[in-house]
Coordinates of C-alpha atoms and ligand atoms in Angstrom, one line a residue:
X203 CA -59.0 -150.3 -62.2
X204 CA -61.0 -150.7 -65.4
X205 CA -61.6 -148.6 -68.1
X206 CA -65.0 -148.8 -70.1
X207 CA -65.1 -147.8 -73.6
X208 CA -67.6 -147.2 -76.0
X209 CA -67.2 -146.8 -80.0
X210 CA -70.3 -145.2 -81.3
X211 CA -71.9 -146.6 -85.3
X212 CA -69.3 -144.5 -87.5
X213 CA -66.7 -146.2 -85.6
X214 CA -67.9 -149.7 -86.3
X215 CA -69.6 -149.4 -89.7
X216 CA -67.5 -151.8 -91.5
X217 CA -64.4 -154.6 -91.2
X218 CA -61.8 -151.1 -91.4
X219 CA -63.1 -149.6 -88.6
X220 CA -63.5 -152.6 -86.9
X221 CA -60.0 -153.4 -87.1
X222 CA -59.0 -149.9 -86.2
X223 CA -61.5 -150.4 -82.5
X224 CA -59.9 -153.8 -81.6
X225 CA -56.0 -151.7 -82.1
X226 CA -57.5 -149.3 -79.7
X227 CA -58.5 -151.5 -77.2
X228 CA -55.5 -154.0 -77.3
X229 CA -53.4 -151.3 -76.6
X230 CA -54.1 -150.8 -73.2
X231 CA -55.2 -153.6 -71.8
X232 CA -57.6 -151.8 -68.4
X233 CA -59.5 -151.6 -71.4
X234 CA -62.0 -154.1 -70.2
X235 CA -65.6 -153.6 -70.8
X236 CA -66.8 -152.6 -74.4
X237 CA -70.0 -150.7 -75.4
X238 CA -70.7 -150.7 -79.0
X239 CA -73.7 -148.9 -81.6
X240 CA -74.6 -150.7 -84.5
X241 CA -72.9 -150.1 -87.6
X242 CA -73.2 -146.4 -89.0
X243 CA -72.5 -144.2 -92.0
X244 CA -69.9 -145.5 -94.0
X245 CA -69.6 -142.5 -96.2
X246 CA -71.9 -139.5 -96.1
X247 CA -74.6 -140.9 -98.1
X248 CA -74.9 -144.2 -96.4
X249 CA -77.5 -144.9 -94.1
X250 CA -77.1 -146.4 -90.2
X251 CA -78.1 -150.1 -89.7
X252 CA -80.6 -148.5 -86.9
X253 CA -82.5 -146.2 -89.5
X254 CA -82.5 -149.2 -92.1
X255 CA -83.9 -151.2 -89.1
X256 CA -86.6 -148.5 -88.1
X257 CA -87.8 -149.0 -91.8
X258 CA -87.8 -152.3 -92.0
X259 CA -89.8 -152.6 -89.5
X260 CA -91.8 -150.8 -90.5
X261 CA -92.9 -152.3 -93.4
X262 CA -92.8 -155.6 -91.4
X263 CA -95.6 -154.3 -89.2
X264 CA -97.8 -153.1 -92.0
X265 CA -98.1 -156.4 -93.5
X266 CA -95.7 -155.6 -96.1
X267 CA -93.1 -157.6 -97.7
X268 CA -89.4 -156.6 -96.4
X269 CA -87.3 -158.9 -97.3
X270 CA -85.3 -156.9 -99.7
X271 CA -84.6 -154.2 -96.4
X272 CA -83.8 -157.2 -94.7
X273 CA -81.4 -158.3 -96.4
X274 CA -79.6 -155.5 -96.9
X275 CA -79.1 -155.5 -93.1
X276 CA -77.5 -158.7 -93.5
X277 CA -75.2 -158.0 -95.6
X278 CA -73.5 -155.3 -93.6
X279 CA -72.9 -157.8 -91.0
X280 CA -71.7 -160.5 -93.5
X281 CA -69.5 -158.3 -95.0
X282 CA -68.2 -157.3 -91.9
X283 CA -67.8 -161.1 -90.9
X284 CA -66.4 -161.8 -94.1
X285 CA -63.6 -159.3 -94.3
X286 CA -62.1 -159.9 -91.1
X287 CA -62.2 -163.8 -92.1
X288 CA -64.3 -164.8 -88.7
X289 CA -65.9 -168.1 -87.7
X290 CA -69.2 -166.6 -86.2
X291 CA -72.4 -167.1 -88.2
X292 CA -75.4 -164.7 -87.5
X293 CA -77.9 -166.4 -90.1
X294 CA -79.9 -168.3 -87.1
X295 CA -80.4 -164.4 -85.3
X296 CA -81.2 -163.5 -88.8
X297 CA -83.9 -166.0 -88.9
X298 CA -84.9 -165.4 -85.3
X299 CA -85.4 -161.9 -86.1
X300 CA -87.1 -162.0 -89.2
X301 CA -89.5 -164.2 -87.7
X302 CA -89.6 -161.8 -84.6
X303 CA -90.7 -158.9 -87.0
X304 CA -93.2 -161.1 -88.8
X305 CA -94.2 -161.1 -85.0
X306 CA -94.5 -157.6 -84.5
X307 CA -92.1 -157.8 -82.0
X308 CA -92.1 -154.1 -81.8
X309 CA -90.4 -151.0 -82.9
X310 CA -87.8 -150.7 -80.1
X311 CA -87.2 -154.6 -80.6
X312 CA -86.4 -153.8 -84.0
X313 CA -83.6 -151.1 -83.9
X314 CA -82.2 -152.9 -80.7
X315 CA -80.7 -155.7 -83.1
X316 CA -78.5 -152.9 -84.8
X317 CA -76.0 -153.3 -81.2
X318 CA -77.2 -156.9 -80.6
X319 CA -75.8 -158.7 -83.8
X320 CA -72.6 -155.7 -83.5
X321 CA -72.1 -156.5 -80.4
X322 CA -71.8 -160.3 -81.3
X323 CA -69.5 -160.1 -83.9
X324 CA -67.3 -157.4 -82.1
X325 CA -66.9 -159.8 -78.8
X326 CA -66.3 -163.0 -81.6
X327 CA -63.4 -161.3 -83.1
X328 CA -61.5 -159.5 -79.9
X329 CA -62.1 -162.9 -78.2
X330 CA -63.8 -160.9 -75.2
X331 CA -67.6 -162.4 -73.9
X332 CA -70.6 -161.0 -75.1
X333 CA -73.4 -159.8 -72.0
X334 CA -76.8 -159.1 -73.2
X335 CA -77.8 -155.6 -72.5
X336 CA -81.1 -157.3 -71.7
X337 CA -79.7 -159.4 -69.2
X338 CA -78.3 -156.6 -67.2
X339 CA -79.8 -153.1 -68.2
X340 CA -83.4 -152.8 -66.7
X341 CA -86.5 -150.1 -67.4
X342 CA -89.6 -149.3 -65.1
X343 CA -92.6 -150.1 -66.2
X344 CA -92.9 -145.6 -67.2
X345 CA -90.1 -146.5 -69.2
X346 CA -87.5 -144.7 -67.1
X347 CA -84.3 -146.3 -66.4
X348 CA -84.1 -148.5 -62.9
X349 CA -80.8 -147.5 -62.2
X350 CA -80.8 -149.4 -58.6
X351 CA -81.7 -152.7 -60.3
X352 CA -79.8 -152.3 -63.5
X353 CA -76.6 -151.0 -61.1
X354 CA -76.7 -154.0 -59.0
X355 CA -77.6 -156.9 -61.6
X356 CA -74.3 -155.2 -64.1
X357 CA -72.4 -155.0 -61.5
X358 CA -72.2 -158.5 -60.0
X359 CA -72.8 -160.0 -64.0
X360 CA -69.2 -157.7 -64.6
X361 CA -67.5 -159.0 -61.9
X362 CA -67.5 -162.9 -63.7
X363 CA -65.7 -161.3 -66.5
X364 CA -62.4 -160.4 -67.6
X365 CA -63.0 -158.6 -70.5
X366 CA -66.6 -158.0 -72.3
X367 CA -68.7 -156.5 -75.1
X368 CA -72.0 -155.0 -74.2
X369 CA -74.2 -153.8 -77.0
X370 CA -75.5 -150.0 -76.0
X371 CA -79.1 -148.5 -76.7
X372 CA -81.0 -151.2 -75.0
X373 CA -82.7 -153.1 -72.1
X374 CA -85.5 -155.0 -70.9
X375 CA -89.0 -153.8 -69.3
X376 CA -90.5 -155.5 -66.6
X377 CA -92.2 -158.0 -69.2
X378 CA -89.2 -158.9 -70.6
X379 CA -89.6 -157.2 -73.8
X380 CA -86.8 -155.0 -75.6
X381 CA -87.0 -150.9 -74.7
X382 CA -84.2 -148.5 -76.3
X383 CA -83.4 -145.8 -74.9
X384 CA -83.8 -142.2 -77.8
X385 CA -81.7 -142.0 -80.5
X386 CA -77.6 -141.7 -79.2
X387 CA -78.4 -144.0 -76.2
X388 CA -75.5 -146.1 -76.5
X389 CA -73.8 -143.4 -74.9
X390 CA -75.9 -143.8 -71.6
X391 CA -75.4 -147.6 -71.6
X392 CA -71.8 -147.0 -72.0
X393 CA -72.3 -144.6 -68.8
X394 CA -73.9 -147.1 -67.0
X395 CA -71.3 -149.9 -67.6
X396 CA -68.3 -147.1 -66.1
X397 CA -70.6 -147.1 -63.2
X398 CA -71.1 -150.8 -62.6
X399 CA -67.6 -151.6 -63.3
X400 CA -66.3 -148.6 -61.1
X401 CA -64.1 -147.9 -63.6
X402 CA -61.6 -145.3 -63.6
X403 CA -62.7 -143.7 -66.6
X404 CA -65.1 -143.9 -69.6
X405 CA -63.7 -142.9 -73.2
X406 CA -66.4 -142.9 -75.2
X407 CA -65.1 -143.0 -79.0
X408 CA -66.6 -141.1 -81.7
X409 CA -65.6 -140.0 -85.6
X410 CA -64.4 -136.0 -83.9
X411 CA -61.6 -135.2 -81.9
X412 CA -63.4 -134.3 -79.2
X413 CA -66.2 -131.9 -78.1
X414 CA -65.7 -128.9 -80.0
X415 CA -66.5 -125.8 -79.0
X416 CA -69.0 -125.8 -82.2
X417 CA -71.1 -128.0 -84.4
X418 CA -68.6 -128.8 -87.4
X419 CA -71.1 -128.8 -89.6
X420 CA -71.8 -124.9 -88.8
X421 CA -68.8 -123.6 -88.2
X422 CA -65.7 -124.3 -89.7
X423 CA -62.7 -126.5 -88.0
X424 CA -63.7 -125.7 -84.6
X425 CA -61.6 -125.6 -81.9
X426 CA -61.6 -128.7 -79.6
X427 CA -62.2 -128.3 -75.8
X428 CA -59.8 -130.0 -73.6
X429 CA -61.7 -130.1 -70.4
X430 CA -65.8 -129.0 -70.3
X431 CA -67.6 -129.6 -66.7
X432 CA -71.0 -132.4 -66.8
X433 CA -72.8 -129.3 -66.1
X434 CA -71.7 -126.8 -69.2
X435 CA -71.4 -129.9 -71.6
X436 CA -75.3 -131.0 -70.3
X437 CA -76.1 -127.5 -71.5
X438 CA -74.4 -127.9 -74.6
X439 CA -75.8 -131.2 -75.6
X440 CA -79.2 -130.3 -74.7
X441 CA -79.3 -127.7 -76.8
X442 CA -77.8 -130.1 -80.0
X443 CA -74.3 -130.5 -79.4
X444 CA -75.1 -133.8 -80.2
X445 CA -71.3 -135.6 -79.7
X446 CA -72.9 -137.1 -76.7
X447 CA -76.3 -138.1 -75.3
X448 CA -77.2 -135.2 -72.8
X449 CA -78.4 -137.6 -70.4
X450 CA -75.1 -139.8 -70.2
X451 CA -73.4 -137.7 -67.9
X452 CA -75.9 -138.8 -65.0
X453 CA -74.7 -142.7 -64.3
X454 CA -71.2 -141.8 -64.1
X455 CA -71.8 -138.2 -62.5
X456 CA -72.9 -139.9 -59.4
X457 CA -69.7 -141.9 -59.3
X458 CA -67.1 -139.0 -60.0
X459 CA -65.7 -141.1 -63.0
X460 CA -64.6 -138.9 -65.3
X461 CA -65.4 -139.6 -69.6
X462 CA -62.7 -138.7 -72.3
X463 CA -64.3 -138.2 -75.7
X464 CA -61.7 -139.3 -78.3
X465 CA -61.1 -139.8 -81.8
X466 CA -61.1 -143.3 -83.3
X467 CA -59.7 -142.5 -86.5
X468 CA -56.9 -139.9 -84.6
X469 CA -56.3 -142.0 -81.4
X470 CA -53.5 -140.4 -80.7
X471 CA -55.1 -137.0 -80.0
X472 CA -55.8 -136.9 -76.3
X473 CA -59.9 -135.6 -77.1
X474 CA -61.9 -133.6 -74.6
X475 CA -62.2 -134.6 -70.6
X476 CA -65.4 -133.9 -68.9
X477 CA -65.4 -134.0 -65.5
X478 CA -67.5 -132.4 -62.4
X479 CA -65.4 -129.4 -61.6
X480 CA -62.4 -127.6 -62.3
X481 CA -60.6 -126.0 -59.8
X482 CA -60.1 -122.3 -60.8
X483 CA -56.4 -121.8 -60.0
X484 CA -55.5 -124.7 -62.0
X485 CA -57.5 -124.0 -64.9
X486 CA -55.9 -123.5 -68.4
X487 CA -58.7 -122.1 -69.4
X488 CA -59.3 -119.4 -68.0
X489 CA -58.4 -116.9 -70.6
X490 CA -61.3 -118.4 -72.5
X491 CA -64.5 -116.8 -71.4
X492 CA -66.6 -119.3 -73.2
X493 CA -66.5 -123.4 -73.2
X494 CA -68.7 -123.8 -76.4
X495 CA -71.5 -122.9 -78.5
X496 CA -74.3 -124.9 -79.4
X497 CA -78.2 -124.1 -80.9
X498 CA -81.0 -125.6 -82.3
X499 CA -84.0 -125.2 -85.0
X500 CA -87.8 -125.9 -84.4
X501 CA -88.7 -123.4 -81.3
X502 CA -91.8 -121.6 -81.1
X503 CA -93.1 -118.4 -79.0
X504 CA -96.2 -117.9 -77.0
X505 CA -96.3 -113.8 -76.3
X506 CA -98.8 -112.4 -73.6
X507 CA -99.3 -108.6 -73.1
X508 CA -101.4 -107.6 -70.3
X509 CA -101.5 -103.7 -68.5
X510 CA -100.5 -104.7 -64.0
X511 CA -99.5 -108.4 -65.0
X512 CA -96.9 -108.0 -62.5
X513 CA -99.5 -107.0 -59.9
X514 CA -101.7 -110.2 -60.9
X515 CA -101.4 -113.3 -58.5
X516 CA -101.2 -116.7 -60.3
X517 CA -100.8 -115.3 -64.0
X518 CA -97.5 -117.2 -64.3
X519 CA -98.8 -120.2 -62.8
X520 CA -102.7 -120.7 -64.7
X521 CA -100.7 -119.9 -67.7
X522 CA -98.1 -123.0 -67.1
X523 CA -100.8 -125.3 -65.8
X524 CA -102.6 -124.6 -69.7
X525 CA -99.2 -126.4 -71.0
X526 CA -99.0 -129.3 -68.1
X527 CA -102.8 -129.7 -68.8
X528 CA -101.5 -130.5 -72.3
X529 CA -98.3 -132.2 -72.0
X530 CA -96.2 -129.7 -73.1
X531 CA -93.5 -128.6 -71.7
X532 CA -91.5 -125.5 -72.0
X533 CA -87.9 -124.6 -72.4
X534 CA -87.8 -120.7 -71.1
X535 CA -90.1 -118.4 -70.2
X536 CA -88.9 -114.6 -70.4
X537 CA -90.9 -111.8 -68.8
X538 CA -91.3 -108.3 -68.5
X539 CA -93.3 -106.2 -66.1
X540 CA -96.2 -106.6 -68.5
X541 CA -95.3 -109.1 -71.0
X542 CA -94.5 -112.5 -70.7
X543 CA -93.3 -115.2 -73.5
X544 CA -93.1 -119.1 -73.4
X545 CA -90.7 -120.5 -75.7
X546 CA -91.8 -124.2 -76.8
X547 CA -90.7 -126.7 -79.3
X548 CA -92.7 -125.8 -82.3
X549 CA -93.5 -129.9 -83.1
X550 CA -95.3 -130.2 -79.2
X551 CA -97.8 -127.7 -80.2
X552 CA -98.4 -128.2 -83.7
X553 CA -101.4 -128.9 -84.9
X554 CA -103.1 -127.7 -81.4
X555 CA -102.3 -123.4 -81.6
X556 CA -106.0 -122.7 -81.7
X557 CA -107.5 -124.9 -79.1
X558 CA -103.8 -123.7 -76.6
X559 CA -104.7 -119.7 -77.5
X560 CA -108.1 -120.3 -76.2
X561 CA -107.2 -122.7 -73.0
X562 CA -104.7 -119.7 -72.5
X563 CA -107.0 -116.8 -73.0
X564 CA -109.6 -118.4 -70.9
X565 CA -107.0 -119.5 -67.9
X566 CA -105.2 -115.4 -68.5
X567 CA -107.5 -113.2 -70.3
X568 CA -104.5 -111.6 -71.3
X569 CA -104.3 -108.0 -73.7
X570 CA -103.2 -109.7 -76.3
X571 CA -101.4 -112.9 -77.5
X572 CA -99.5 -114.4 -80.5
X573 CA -98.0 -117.2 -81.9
X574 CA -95.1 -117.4 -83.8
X575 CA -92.4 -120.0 -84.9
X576 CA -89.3 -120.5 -86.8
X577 CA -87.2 -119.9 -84.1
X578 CA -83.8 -121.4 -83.2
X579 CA -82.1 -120.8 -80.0
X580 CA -78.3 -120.7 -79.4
X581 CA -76.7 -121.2 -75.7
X582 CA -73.3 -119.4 -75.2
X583 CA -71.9 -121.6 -72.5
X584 CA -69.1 -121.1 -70.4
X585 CA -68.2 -121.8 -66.8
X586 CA -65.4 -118.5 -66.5
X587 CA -68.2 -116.2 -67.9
X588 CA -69.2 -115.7 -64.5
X589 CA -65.9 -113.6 -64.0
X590 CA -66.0 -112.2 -67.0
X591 CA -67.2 -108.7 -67.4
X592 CA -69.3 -108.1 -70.7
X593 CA -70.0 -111.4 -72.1
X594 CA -73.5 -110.8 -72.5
X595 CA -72.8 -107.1 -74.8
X596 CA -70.0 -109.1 -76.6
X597 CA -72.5 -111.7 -77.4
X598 CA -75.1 -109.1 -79.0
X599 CA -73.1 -107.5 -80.3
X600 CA -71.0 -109.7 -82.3
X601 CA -75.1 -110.6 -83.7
X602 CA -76.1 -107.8 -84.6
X603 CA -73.0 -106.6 -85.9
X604 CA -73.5 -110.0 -88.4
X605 CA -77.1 -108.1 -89.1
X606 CA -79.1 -110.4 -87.3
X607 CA -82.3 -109.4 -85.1
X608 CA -82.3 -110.7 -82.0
X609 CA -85.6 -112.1 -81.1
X610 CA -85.2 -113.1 -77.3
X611 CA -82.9 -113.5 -74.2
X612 CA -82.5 -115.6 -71.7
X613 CA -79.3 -115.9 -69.1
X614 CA -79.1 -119.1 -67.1
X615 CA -79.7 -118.5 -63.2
X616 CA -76.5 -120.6 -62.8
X617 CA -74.6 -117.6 -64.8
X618 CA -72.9 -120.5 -67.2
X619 CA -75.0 -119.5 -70.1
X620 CA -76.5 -116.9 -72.0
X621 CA -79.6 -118.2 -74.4
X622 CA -80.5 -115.9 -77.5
X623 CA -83.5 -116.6 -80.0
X624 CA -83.0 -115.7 -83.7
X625 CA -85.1 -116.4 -86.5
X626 CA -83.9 -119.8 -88.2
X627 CA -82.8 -118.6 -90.9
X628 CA -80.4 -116.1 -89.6
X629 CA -79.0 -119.3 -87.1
X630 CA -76.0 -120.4 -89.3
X631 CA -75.1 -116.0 -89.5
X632 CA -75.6 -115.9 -85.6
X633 CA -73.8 -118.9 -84.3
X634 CA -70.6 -117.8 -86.7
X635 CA -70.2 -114.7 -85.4
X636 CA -70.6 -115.6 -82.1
X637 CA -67.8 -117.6 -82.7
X638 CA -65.9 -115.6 -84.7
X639 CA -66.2 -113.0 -81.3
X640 CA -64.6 -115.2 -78.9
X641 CA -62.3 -117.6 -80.8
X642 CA -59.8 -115.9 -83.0
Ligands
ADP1268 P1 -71.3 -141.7 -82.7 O1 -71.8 -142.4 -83.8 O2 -69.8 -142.0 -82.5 O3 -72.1 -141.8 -81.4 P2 -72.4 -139.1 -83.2 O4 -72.7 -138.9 -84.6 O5 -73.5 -139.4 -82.3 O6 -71.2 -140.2 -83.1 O7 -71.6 -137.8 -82.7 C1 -70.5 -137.3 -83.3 C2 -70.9 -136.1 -84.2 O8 -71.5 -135.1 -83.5 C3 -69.8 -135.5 -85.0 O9 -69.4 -136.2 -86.1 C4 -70.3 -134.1 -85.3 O10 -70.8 -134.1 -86.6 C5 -71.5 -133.9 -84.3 N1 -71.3 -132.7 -83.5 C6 -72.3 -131.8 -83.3 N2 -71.9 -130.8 -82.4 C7 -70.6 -131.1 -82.1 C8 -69.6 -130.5 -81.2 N3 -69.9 -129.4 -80.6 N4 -68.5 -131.2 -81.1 C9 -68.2 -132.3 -81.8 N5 -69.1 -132.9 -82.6 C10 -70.3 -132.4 -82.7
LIG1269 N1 -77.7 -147.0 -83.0 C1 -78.5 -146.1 -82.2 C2 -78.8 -144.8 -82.9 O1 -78.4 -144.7 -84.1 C3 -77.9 -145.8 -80.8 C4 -76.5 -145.2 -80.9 O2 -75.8 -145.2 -81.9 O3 -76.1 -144.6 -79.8 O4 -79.4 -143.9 -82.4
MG1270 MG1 -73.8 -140.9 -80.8

């Protein structure tokens, strides 16, 4: 059986790295089906090929002249060419692509080329074919994946190869032009690949060692996790744990294959497994309440107050159909007997607060209402927390102890996570001691 494996930007951002990939993958040889981003940070200041693309095109579609952005992007790929002394040449695509921007060819046309030129270099130098995401990965006309189409087209297209390199983030709409998928969505191409190539497993290769059980850039050396379930890493990455797209898990969830995230630069550290379950008399992990921590900026909070609102037929639902009326959708809704909040993200609403308090008021007539933002939410998650007695008070308390107001709470009905709301600027404070509660 086959393993698919997919090296996200930082991995491939110049001839080093590259070099480092292609060790990787000659050194198993099931290794058979490669998914790659388009060339990212080199060092912290850098910027990705995709971003330099986004503004590129931009100017390109205002009339402006950007040939100096262009060519920039060109380079990165020369260079790359250059260093690892290859025989491909890219300056017809360039040409092709410069025109197509000229074009307008569109925006998602334009950062697609990031994994398309990668992609051909990467397959020119580990001698495997390139497939064009377009020829095999397929969207709806709504945008929305077709998984049947896609699964069937990749699959028969994989079975006439060997070995192959697939550039991620991209397909083709019913019209034939280019649609990505949002920003990380190599990830879910490299998902769908393991799917269609019912491969035994998909390593998808990053610049960490791993999912740790923390953002990095939060907290301090965090602790990797060995194993994490689709359903407690699908919290996590929802809520910013960002290693992975959150909706990658879904093409190989259906197919029980199993995804190792690993290290390029440490390849010999064995990363973090995610996988559907783990049976509970087998798991190492048990003495560890909690899987990870992960939290993000940019929430708002709707707050009614009305005397009998438990007693009042509907109020819950003529307040939601206010938000679907508006295309906003919400991400918790915490009530009391007379109170009830909706927590939103702060950029769906802003702009429209005054004409959503008076749809509300109208659709409610509540006592009283208010509106505020700057809040960041952080998920505990963990699937042993279940059994363990006290999470929750070891939670708030390890917050408040740090001196940090806690502004809302929400535990999952599936008892694998507990959601707290602090004020932003108190997020770093709270998610450190949080951490500093359970791991130590
Ligand atoms: P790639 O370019 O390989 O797709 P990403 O930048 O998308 O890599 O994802 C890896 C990064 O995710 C890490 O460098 C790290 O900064 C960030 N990150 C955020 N939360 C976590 C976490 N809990 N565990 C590991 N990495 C995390
Ligand atoms: N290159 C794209 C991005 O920067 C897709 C990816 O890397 O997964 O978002
Ligand atoms: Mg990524």
């Amino acid at each position: 059986m086959s393993k698919v494996v997919k090296f996200g930007g930082s991995s491939l951002a110049d001839a080093k790295q590259f070099e480092k990939v292609a060790n990787i993958i000659r050194s198993d040889k099931d290794r058979a089906f490669v998914v790659v981003s388009a060339p990212g940070k080199r060092f912290k200041e850098d910027t990705k090929v995709t971003d330099m693309l986004y503004g590129c095109y931009e100017s390109a579609a205002k009339g402006e002249d950007f040939s100096k952005v262009f060519e920039k992007i060109e380079e990165r790929y020369r260079d790359i060419i250059s260093a690892l002394g290859l025989g491909v040449s890219l300056e017809k695509e360039f040409e092709r692509i410069r025109q197509a921007f000229i074009g307008r060819a569109g925006r998602d046309y334009a950062a697609s080329r990031g994994e398309y030129l990668n992609a051909i270099i990467f397959a020119d130098y580990i001698g495997y074919d390139f497939i064009d995401a377009s020829d095999v990965i397929f969207f709806r006309e709504d945008g929305v994946l077709d998984s049947e189409k896609t699964q069937e087209v990749l699959s028969k297209e994989l079975k006439k190869h060997k070995n192959a390199v697939i550039p991620g983030f991209y397909g083709s709409m019913p019209n034939d032009t280019v649609r990505t998928f949002s920003r990380g969505g190599s990830d879910i191409t490299g998902s769908i690949v393991a799917r269609a190539a019912n491969a035994e497993i998909y390593e998808n290769w990053t610049d960490v060692s791993g999912f740790l059980m923390a953002d990095p850039r939060v907290v301090e050396s965090p602790r990797p996790i060995e194993v994490i379930t689709y359903h407690e890493l699908r919290e996590l990455s929802y809520m910013g744990a960002t290693v992975l797209h959150e909706d990658a898990i879904f093409p190989v969830r259906l197919a029980g294959i199993p995804i190792n995230i690993r290290n390029t630069n440490r390849p010999e550290d064995c990363g973090t497994m995610i996988v559907a379950s783990v049976d509970p008399n087998k798991d190492n992990a048990l003495d560890a309440v909690i899987t990870g921590i992960a939290g993000k900026k940019g929430f708002s909070v709707i707050t009614l107050e009305k005397d009998m609102m438990n007693q009042e037929l509907g109020f819950g639902r003529r307040l939601l159909e206010v938000l679907e009326k508006n295309n906003i959708s919400f991400e918790h809704l915490p009530s009391g007997i007379d109170t009830m909040s909706v927590v939103l993200n702060t950029s769906d609403i802003a702009g429209n607060e005054k004409h959503l308090q008076d749809q509300i008021c109208r659709a409610v007539d509540p006592d009283s209402i208010s509106f505020e933002d700057g809040l960041a939410l952080i998920a505990v998650v963990g699937r042993n927390m279940r059994r363990a007695k006290g999470t929750a008070a070891r939670v708030f308390d390890a917050v408040s102890n740090a001196g940090v107001n806690i502004r809302m709470i929400d535990q999952g009905s599936s008892e694998i996570n507990i959601i707290i709301g602090v004020s932003e600027h108190d997020f770093e404070t709270a998610m450190r001691a949080i951490y500093k509660e359970f791991i130590s």
